[in-house]
Coordinates of N, CA and C in Angstrom, one line a residue:
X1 N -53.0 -63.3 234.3 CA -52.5 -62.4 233.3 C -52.1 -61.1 233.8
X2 N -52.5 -60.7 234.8 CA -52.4 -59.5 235.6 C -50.8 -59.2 236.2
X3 N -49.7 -60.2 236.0 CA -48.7 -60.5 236.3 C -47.8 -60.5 234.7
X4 N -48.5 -60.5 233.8 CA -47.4 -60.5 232.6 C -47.6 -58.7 232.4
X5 N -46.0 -58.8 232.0 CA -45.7 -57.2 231.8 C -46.4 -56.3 230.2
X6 N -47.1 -55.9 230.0 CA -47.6 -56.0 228.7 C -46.8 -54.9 227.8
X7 N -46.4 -55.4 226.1 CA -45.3 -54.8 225.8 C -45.4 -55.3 224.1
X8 N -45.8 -53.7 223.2 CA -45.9 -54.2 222.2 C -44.9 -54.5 221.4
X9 N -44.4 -55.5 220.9 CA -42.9 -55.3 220.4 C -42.8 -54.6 219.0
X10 N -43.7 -54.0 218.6 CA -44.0 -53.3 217.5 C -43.3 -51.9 217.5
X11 N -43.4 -51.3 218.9 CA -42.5 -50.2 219.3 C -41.8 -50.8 220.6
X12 N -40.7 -51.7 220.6 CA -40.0 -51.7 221.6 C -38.9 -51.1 221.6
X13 N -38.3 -50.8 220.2 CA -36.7 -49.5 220.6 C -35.8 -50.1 221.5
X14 N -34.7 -49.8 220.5 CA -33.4 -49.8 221.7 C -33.2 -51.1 221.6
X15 N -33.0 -52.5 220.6 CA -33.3 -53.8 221.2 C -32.0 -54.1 219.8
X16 N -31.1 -54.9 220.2 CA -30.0 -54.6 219.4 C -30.2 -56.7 218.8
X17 N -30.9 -56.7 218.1 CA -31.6 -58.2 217.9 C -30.6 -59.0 217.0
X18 N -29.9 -60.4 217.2 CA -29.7 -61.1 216.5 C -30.5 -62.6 216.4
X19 N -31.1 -62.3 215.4 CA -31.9 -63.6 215.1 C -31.2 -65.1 215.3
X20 N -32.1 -65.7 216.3 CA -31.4 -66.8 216.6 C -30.8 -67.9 215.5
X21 N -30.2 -68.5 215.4 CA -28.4 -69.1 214.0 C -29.4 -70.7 214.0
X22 N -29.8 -70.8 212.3 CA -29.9 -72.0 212.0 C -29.1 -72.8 211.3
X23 N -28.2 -72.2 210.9 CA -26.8 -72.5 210.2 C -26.1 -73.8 211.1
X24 N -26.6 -73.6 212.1 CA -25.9 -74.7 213.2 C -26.6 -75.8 213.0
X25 N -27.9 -75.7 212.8 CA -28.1 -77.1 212.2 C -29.0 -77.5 210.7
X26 N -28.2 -76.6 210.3 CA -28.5 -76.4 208.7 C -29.7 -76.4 208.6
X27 N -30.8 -75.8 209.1 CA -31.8 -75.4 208.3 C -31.7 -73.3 207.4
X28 N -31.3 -73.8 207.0 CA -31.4 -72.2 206.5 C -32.8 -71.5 206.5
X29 N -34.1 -72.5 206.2 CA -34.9 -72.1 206.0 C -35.9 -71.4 207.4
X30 N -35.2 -72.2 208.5 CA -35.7 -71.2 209.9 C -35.1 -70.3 210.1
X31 N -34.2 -69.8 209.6 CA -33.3 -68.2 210.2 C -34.6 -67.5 209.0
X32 N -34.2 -68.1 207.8 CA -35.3 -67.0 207.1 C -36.7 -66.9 207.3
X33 N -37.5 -68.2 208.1 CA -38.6 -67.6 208.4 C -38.6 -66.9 209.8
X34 N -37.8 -66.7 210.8 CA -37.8 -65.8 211.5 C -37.0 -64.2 211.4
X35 N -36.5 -64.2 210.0 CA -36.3 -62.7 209.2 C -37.9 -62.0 209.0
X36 N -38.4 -63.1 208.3 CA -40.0 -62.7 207.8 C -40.5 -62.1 209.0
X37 N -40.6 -63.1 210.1 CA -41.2 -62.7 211.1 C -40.7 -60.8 211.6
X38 N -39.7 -60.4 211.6 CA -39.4 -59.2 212.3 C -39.9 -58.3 210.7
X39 N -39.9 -58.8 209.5 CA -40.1 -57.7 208.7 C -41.4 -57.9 208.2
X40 N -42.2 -58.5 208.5 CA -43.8 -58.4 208.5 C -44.4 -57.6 209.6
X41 N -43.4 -57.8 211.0 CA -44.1 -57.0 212.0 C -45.8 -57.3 212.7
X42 N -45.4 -58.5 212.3 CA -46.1 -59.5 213.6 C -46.1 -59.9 214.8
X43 N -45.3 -59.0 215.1 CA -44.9 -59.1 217.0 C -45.9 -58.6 218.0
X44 N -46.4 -59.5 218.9 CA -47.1 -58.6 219.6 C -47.1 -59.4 220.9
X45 N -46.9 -59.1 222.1 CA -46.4 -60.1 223.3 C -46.4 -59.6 224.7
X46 N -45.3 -59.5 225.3 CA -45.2 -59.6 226.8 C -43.9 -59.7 227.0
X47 N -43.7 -58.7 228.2 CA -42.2 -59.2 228.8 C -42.6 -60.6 230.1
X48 N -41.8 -61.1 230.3 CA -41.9 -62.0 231.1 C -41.5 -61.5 232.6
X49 N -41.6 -61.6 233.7 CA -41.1 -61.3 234.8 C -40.2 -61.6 235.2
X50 N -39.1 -61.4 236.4 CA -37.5 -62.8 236.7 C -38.3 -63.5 237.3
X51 N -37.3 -64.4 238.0 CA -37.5 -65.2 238.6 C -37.3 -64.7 240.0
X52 N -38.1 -65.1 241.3 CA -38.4 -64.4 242.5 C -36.7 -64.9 242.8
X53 N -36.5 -64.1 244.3 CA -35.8 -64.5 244.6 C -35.0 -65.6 245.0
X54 N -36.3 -66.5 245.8 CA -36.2 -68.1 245.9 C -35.7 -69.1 244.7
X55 N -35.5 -68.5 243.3 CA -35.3 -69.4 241.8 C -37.0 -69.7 241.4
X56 N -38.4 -69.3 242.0 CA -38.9 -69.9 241.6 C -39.8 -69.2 240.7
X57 N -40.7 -69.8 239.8 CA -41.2 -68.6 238.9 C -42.4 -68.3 239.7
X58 N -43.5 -66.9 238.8 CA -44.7 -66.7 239.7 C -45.7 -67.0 238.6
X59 N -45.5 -67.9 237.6 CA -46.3 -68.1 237.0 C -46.8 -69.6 236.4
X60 N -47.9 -69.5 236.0 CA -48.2 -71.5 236.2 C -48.5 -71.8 235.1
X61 N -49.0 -72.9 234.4 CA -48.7 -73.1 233.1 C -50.3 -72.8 232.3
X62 N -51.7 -72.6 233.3 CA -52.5 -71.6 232.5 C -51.8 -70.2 232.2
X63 N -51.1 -69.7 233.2 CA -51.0 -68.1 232.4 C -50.3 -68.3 230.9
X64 N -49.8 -69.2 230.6 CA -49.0 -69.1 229.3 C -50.3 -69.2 228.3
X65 N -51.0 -70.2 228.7 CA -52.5 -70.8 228.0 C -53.5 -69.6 227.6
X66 N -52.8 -68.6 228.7 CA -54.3 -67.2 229.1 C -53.2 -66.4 227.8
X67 N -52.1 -66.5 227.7 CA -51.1 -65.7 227.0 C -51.6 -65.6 225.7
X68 N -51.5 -67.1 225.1 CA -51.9 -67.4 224.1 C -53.1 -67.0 223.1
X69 N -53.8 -67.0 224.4 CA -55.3 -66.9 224.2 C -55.9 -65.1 223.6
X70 N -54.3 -64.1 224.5 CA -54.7 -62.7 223.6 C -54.6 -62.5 222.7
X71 N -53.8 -63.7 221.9 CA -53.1 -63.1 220.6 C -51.7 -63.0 220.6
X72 N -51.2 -62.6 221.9 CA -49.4 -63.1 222.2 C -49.0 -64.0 221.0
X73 N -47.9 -63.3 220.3 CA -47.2 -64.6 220.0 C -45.5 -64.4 220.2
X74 N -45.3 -63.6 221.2 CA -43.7 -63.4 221.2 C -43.4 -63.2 222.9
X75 N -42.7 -63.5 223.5 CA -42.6 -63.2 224.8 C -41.1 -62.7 224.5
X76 N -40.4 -61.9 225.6 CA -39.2 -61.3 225.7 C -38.6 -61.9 227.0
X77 N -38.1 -62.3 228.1 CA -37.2 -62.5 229.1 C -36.0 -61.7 228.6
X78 N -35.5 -61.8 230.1 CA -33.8 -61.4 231.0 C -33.2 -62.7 231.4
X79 N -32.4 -62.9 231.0 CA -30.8 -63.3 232.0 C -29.8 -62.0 232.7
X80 N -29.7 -62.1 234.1 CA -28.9 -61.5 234.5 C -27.7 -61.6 234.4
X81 N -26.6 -60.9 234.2 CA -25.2 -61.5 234.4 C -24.5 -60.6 235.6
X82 N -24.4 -61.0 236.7 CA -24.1 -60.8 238.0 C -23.0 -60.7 238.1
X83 N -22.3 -59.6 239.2 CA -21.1 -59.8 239.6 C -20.5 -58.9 241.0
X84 N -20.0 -58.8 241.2 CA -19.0 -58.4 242.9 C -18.4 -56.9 242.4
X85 N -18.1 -56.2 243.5 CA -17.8 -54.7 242.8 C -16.2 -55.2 242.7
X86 N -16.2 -54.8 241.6 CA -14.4 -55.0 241.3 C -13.9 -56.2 241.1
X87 N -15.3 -57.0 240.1 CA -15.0 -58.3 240.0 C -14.9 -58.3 238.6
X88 N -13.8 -59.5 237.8 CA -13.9 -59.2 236.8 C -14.6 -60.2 235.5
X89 N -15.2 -61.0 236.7 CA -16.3 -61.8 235.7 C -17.3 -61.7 236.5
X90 N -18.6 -62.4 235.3 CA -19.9 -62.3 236.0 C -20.5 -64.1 236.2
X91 N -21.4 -64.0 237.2 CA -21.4 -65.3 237.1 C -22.1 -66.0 236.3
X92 N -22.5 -67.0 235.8 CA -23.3 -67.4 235.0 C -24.9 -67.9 235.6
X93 N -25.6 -67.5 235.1 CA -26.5 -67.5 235.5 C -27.9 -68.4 235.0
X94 N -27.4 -69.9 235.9 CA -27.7 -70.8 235.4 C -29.5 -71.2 235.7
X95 N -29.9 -70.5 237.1 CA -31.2 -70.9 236.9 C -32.2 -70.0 236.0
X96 N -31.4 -69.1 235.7 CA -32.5 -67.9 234.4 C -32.4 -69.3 233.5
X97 N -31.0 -69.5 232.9 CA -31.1 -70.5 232.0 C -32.3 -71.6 231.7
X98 N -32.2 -72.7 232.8 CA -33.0 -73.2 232.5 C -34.6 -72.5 232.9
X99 N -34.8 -71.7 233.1 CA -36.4 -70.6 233.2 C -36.1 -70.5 231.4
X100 N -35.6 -70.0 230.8 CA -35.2 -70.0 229.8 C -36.1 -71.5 229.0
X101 N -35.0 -72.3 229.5 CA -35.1 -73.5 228.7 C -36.4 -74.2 229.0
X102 N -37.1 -73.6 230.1 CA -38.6 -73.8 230.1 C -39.8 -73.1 229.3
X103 N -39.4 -72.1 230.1 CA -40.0 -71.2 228.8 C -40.2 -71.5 227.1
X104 N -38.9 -71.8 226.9 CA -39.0 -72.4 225.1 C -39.1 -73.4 225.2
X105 N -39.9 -74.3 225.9 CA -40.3 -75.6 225.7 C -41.7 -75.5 225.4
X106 N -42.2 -74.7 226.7 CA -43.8 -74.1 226.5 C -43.8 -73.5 224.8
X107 N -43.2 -72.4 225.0 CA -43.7 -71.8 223.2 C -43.7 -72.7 222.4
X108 N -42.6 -73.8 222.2 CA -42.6 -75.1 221.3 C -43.8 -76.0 221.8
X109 N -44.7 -75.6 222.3 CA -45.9 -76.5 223.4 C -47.2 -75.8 222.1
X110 N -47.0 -74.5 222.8 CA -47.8 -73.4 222.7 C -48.0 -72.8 221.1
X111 N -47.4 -72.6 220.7 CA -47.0 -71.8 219.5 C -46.5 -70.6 219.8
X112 N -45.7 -69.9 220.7 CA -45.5 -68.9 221.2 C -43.7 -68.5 220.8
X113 N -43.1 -67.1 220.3 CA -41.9 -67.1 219.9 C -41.0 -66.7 221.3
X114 N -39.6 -66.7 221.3 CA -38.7 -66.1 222.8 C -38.2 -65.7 222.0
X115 N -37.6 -64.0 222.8 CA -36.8 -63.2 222.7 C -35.9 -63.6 224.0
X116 N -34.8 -63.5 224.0 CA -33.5 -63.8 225.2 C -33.5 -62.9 225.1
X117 N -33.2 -61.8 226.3 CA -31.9 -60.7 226.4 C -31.2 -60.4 227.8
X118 N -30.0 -60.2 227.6 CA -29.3 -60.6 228.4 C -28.7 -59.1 229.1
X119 N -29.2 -58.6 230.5 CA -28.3 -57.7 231.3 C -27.5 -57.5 232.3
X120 N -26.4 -57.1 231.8 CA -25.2 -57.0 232.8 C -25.5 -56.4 233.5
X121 N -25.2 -56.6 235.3 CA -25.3 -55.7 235.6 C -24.1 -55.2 236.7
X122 N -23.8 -54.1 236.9 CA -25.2 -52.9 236.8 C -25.2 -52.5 235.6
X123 N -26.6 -52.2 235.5 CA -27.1 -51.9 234.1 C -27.3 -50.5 233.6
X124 N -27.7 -49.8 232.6 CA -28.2 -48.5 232.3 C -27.2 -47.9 232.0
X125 N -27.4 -46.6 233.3 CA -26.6 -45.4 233.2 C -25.2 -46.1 234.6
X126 N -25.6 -47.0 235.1 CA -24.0 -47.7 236.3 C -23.7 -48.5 235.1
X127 N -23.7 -48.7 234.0 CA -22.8 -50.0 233.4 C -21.6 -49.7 233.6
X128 N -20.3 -50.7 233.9 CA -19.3 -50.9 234.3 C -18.6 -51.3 233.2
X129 N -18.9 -52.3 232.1 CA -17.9 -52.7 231.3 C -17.2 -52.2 230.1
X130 N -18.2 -50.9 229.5 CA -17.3 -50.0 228.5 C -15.7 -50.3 229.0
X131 N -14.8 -49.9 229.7 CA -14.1 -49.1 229.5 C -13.3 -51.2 230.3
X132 N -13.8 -51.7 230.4 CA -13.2 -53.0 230.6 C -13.3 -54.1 229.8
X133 N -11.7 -54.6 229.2 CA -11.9 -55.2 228.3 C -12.2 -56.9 228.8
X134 N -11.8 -57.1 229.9 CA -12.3 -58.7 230.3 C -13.8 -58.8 230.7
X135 N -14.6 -57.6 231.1 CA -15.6 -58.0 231.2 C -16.6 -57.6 230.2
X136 N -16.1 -57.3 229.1 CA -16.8 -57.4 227.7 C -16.4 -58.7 227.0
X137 N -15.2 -59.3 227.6 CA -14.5 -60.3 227.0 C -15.7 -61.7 228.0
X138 N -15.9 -61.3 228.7 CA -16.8 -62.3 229.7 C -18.4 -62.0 229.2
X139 N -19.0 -61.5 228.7 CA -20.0 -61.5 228.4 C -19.9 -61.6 226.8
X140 N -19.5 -61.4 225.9 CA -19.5 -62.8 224.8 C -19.1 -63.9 225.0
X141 N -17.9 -64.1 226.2 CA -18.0 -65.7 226.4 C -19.1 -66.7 226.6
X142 N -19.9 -65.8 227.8 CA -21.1 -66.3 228.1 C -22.0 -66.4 227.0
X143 N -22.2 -65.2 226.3 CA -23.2 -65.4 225.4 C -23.2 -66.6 224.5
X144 N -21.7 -67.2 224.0 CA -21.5 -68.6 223.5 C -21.7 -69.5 224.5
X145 N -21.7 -69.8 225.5 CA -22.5 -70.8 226.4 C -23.7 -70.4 226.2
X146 N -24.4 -69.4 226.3 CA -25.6 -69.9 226.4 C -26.7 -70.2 225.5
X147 N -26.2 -69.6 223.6 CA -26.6 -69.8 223.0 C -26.4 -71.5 222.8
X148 N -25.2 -72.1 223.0 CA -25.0 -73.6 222.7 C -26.2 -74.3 223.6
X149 N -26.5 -74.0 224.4 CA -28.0 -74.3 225.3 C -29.3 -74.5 224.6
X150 N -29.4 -72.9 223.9 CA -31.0 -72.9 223.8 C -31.1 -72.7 222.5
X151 N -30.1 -72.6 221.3 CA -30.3 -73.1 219.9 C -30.9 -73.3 219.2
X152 N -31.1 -74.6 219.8 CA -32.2 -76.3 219.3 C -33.2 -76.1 219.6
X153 N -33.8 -74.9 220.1 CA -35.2 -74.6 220.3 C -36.0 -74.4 219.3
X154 N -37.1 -74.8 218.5 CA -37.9 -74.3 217.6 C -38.3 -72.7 217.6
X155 N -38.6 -72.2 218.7 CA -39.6 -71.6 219.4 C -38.6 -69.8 219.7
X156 N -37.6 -70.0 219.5 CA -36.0 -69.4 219.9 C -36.1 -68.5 218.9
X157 N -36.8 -66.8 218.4 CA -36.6 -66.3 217.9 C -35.5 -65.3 217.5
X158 N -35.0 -64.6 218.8 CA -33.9 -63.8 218.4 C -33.0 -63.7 219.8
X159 N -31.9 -63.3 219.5 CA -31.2 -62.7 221.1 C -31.3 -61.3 221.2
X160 N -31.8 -60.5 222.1 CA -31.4 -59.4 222.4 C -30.0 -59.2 222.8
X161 N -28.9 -58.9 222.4 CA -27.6 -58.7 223.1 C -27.3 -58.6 224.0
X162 N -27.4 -56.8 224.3 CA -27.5 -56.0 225.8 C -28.4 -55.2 225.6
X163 N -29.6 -55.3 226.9 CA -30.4 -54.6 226.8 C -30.1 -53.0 227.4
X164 N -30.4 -52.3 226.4 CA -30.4 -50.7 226.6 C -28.9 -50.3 227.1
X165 N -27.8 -50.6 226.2 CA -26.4 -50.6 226.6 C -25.9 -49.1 226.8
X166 N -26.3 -48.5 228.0 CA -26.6 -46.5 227.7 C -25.0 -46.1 228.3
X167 N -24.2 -45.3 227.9 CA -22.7 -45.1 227.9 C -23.4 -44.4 229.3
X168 N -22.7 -44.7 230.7 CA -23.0 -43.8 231.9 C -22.3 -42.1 231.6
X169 N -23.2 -41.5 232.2 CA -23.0 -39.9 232.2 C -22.0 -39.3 231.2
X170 N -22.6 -39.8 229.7 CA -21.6 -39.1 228.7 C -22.5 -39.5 227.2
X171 N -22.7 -38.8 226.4 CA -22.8 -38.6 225.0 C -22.7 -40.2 224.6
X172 N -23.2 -40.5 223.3 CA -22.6 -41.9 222.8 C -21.7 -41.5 221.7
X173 N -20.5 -41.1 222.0 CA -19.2 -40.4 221.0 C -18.9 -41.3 220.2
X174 N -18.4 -41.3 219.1 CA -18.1 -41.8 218.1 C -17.2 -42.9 218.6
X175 N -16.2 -42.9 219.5 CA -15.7 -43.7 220.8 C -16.2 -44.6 220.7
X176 N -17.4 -44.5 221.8 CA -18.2 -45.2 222.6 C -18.8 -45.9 221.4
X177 N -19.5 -45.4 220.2 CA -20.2 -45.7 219.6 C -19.3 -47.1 218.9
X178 N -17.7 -46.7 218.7 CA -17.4 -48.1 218.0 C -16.8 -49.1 218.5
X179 N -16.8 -48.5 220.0 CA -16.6 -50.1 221.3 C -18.0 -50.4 221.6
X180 N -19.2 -50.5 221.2 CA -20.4 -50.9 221.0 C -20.3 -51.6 220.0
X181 N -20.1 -51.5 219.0 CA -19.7 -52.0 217.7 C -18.7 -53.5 217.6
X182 N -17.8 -53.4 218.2 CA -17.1 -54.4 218.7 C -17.2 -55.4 219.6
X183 N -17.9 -54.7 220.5 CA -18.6 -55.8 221.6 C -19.8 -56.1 220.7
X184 N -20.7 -56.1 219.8 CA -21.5 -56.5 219.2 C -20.9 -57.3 218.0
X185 N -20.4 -57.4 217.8 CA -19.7 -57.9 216.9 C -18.6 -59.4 217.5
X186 N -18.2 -59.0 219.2 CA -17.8 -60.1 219.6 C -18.9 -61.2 220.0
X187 N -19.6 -60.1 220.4 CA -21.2 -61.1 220.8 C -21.4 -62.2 219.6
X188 N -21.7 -61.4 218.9 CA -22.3 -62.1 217.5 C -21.8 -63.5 216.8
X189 N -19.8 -63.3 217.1 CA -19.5 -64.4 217.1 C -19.2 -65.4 217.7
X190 N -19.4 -65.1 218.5 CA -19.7 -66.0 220.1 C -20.9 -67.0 220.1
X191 N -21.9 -66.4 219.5 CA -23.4 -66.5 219.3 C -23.6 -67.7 218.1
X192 N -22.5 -67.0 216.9 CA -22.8 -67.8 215.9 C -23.8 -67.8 215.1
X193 N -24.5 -65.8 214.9 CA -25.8 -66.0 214.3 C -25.1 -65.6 212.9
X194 N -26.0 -65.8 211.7 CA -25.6 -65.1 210.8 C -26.2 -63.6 209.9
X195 N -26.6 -63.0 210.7 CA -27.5 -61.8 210.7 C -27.7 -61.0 211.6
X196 N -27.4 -60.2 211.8 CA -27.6 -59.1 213.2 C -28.3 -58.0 212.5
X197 N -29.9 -57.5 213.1 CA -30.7 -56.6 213.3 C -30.3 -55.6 214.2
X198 N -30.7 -54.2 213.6 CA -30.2 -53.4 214.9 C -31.3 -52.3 214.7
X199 N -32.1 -52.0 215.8 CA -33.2 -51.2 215.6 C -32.7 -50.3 216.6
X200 N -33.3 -48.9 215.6 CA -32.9 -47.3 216.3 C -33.5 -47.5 218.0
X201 N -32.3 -46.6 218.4 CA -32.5 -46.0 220.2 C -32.9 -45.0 220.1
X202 N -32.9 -44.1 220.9 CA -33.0 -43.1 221.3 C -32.9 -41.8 221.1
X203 N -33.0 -40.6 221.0 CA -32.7 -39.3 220.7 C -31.3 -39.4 221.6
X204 N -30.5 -37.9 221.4 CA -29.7 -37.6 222.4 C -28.0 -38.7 222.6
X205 N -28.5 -39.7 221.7 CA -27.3 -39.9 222.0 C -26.9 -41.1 222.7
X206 N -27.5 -41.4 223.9 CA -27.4 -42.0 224.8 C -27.4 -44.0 224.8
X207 N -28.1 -44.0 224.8 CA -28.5 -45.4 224.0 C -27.6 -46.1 222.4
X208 N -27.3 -46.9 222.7 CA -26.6 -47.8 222.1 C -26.7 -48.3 220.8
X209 N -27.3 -47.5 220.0 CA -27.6 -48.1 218.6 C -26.5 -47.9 217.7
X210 N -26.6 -48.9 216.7 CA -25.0 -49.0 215.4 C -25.9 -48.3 214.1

C-alpha cells in the first residue's frame, strides 16, 4: 500500500470529467448511476502509479485487495500521449491501454470504480498543442479509440480529458478559455459521452476550467 499515491477525490480540482457513455449500449441507467455517484460525493481512492519503464506494473494483485480493504472505491490512472519535438501526432499508447484494461477488470473483480485521464505531453506549463490545430485534432482522435476499448467496462467511471490543461506562460484569456472549450467539446465527441462535468480550477487564471 505504501506505493499507491493517496488522493481524496473529494478535493481533487482541476479534473474536467466526462462520465463514461452508456448510451452505447443502451443502458441509460448506468450513466445515471454513475451521475449519483459524483453528486453524492462518495469518492474516496488513489492515484495509481505509470507503468515502470520496462511496460511492467509495480503492483500485484493483493495491493488492489489491500486497496479495497481502506475503503477505496475509486482509483484515477494516466495514459500518456507521447510525441517527437516537432511532431505532429502523438503515439498511441497502447501498453497504458491495456494497464488500463487490467485495471478495470480488477475493479469489475473488486468493486472498485476507474477514472481514465489522459496527458499530453509535454504537459502543464510546456503544453504544445493550444495554438496547434492537428495535434488537438490528434488527441480527440485518440480519445475515440480509446474510449471504443474500455467502454464495456462495468467498473469505467468517468474520463478525465486533459489533466491540468494550464495555457503555458499566459493568463487563461477569454481566447484560450474558448479553444479549451472546443477541444473539450471535440473530445467529448470523439468519446461519445452524453454529459460532461466540469469542476472549478484554480485561482489566477491559469488552469483550464469552462
Amino acid at each position: 500500500m505504501r506505493r499507491f499515491v493517496h488522493l481524496l477525490f473529494l478535493v481533487l480540482g482541476a479534473l474536467n470529467f466526462c462520465p463514461a457513455d452508456a448510451a452505447a449500449t443502451g443502458a441509460d441507467s448506468v450513466l445515471a448511476q454513475r451521475m449519483k455517484i459524483f453528486a453524492d460525493g462518495n469518492l474516496r481512492g488513489f492515484t495509481l502509479a505509470d507503468l515502470q519503464q520496462d511496460g511492467t506494473e509495480i503492483y500485484s494483485e493483493q495491493d488492489y485487495v489491500d486497496l479495497v480493504a481502506t475503503g477505496a472505491n475509486v482509483v484515477r490512472m494516466f495514459l500518456h500521449f507521447r510525441k517527437c519535438d516537432g511532431c505532429q501526432q502523438y503515439g498511441f499508447p497502447e501498453k497504458e491501454i491495456n494497464y488500463a484494461e487490467r485495471v478495470l477488470a480488477r475493479g469489475e473483480k473488486l468493486g472498485f470504480r476507474v477514472v481514465v485521464s489522459v496527458l499530453p505531453l509535454p504537459g502543464f506549463g510546456k503544453s504544445d498543442y493550444w495554438e496547434n490545430t492537428a495535434l488537438k485534432d490528434d488527441i480527440a482522435g485518440k480519445w475515440g479509440h480509446i474510449a471504443s476499448r474500455l467502454r464495456g467496462f462495468g467498473s469505467l467511471l468517468a474520463y478525465d480529458l486533459i489533466n491540468e490543461p494550464v495555457v503555458p506562460d499566459t493568463f487563461f484569456t477569454p481566447a484560450k478559455r474558448a479553444a479549451w472549450a472546443e477541444l473539450a467539446l471535440a473530445i467529448t465527441r470523439s468519446v461519445g459521452v452524453s454529459r460532461v462535468v466540469q469542476e472549478s480550477g484554480t485561482p489566477a487564471g491559469r488552469r483550464a476550467d469552462i
